C-alpha positions as semicolon CSV with decimal commas, in nm:
position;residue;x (nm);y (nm);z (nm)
1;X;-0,295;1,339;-1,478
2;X;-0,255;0,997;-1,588
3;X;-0,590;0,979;-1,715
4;X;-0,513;1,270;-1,920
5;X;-0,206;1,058;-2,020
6;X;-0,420;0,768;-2,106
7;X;-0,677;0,962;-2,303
8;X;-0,360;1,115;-2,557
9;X;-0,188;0,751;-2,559
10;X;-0,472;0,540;-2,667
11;X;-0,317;0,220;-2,860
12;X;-0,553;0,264;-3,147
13;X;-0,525;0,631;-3,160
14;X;-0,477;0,773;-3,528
15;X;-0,337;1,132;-3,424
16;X;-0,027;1,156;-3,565
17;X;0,273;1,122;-3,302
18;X;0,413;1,435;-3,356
19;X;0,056;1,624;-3,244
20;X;0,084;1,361;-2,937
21;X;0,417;1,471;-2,798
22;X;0,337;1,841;-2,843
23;X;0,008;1,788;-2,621
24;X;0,157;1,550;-2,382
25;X;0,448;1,821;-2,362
26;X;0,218;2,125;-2,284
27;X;0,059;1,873;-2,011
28;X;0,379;1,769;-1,850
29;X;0,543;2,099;-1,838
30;X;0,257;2,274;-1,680
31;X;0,155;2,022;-1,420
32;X;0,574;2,018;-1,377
33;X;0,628;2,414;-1,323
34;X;0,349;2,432;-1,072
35;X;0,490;2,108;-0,853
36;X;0,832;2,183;-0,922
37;X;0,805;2,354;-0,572
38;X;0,693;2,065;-0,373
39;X;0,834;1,716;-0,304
40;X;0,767;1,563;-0,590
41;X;1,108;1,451;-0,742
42;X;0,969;1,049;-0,711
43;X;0,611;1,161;-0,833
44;X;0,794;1,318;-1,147
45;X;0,982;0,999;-1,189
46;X;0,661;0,752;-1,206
47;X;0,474;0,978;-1,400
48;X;0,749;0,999;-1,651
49;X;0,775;0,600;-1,657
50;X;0,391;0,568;-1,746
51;X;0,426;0,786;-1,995
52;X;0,713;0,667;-2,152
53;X;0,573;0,273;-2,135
54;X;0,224;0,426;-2,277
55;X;0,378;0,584;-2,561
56;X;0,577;0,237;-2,661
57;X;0,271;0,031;-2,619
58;X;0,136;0,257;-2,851
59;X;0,354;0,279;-3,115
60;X;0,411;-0,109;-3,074
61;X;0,020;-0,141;-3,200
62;X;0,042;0,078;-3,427
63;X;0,353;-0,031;-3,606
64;X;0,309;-0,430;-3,539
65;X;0,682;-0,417;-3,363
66;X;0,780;-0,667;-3,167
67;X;1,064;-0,536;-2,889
68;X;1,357;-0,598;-3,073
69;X;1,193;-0,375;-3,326
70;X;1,122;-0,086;-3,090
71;X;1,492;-0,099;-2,955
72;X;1,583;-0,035;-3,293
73;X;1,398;0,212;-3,368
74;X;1,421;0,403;-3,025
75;X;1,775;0,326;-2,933
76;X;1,905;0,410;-3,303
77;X;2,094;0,747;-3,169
78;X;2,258;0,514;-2,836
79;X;1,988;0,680;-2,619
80;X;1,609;0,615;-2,593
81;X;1,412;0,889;-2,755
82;X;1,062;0,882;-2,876
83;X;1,079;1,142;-3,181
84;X;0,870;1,254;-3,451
85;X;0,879;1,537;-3,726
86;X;1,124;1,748;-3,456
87;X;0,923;1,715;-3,138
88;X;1,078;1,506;-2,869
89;X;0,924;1,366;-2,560
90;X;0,993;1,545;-2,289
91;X;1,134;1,365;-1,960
92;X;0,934;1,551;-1,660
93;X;1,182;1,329;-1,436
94;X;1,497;1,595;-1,559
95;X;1,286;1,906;-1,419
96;X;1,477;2,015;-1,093
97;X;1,261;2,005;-0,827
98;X;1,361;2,290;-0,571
99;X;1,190;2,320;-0,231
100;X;1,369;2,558;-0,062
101;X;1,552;2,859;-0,126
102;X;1,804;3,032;0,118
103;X;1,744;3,402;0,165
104;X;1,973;3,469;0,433
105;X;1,938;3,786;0,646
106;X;1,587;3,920;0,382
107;X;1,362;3,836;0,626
108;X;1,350;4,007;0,979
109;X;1,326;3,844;1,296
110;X;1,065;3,905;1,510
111;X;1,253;3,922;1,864
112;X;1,469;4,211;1,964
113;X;1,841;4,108;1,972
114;X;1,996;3,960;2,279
115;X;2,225;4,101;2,495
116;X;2,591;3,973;2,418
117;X;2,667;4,156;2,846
């Protein structure tokens, strides 16, 4: 995955960073819905770290900003969002991660019941 990441965040790239965050998107949420099942709540958060540092290194080349630069461009809105042309980054760190679900009485026990004499 994060070679993936690293191949769609190269700091010389010329895509345009709308096209980036729509791929990177697609990525995230598939690899997300199909772990979303296992333990992978810290995984999620590392992996959304990388890609969030990636993505600033990048646009810091490509722009020539220095950090107080990127905080104002990022942090314009109060919160840190990368943005362009309507497509956001999306934070695979906010996808719930749910490993397991309580069904009750739906499955059937295997031993006869006991004897309450």
């Amino acid at each position: 995955m994060k070679a993936r990441i690293r191949a769609l965040t190269h700091k010389t790239s010329q895509q345009d960073l709308a096209s980036v965050l729509t791929r990177l998107g697609q990525i995230m949420r598939g690899w997300a819905n199909y772990f979303k099942y296992a333990v992978a709540k810290h995984t999620f958060s590392k992996l959304d770290d990388f890609t969030w540092w990636r993505l600033v290194h990048m646009l810091r080349a490509r722009h020539g900003w220095n950090w107080g630069q990127v905080r104002r461009h990022l942090a314009a809105s109060g919160r840190w969002k990368i943005a362009a042309d309507g497509v956001e980054y999306f934070r695979i760190e906010g996808v719930t991660v749910s490993r397991y679900t309580y069904r009750g009485n739906k499955i059937p026990t295997p031993w006869p019941p006991a004897n309450p004499a």
